[in-house]
mmCIF file of C-alpha atoms in Angstrom:
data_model
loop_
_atom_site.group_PDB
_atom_site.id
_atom_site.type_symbol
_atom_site.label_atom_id
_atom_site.label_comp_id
_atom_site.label_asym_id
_atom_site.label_seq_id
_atom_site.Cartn_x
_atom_site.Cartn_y
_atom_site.Cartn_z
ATOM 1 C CA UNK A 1 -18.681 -74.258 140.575
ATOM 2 C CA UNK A 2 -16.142 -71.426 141.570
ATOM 3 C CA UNK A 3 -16.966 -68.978 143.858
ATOM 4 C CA UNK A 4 -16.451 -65.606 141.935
ATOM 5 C CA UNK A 5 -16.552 -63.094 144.919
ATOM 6 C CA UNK A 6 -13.922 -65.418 146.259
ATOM 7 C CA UNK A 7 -12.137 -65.590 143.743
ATOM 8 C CA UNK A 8 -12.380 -62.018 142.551
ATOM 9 C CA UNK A 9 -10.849 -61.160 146.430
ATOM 10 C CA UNK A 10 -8.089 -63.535 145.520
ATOM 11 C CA UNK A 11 -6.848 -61.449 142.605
ATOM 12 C CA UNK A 12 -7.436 -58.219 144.524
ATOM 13 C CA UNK A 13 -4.816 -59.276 146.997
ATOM 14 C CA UNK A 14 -2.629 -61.372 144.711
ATOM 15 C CA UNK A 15 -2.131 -58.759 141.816
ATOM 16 C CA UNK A 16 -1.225 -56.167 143.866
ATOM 17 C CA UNK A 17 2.148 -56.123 141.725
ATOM 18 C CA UNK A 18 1.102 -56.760 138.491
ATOM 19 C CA UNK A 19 -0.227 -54.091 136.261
ATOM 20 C CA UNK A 20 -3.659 -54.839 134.764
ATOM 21 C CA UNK A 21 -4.077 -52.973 131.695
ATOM 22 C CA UNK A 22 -6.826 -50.201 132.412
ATOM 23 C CA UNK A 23 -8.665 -51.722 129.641
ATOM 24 C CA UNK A 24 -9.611 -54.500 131.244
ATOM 25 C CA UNK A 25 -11.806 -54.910 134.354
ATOM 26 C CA UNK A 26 -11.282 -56.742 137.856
ATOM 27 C CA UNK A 27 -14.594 -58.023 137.116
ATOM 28 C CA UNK A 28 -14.172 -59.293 133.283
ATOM 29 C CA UNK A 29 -10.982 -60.569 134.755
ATOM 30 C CA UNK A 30 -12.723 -62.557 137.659
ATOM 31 C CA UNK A 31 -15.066 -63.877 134.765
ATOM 32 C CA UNK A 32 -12.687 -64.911 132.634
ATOM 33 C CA UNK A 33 -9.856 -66.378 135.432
ATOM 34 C CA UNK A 34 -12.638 -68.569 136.619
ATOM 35 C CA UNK A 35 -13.962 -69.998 133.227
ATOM 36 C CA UNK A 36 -10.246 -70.745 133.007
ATOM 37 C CA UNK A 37 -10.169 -72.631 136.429
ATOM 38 C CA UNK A 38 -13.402 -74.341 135.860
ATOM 39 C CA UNK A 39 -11.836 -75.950 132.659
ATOM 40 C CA UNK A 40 -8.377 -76.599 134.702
ATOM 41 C CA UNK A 41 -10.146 -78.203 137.490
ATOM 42 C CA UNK A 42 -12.251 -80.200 135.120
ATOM 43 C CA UNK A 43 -9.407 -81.622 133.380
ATOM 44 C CA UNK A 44 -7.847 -82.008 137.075
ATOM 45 C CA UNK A 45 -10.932 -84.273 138.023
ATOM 46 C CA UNK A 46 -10.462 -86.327 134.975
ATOM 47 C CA UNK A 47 -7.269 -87.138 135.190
ATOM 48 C CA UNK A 48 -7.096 -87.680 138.862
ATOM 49 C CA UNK A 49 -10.565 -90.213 138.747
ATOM 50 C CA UNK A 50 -8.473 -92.066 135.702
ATOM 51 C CA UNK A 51 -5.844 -92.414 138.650
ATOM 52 C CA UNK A 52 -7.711 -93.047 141.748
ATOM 53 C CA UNK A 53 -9.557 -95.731 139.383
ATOM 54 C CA UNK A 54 -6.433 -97.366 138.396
ATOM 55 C CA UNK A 55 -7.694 -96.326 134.326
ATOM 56 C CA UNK A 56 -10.621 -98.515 134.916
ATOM 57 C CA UNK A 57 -9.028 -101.183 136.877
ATOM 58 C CA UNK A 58 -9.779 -100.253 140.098
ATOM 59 C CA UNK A 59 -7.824 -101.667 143.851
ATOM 60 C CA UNK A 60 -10.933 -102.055 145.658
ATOM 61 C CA UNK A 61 -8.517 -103.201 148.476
ATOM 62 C CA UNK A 62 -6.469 -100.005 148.375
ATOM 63 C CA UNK A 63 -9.501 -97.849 148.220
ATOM 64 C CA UNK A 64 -11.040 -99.468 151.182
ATOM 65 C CA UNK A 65 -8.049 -99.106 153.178
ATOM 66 C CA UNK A 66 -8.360 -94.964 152.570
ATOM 67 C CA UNK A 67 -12.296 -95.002 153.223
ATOM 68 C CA UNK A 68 -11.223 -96.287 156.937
ATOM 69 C CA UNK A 69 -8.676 -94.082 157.202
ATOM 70 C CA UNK A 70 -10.581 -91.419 156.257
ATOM 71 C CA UNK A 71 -13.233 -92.125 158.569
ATOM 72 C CA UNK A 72 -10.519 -92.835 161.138
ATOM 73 C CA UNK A 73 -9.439 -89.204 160.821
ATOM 74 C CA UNK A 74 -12.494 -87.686 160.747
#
């Protein structure tokens, strides 16, 4: 889920140059940016498990090898 007051903060700082039509508002904006993100990172998930998974052939011996060095580092 996408943190809206987050992300609403984000575009108050980041579209500081752009001009936003008056018609539309920060907060429809916020709304619609993050339906748009949540559909992005969706898609990003997908394609990135169909990596990490090898497209359903999986290296259990590479994926060991990060879980220790991922506990190594943490």
């Amino acid at each position: 889920m996408i943190d809206k007051p987050f992300v609403k903060e984000f575009l108050k700082e980041t579209l500081i140059e752009v001009k936003v039509p008056t018609d539309i508002s920060l907060d429809d904006l916020t709304a619609v940016f993050c339906r748009y993100l949540e559909q992005d990172s969706y898609q990003w998930l997908r394609d990135n498990f169909k990596s990490f998974f090898n497209h359903g052939d999986p290296d259990w011996t590479e994926i060991r090898r990060m879980i220790n060095e991922s506990k190594e580092t943490a």
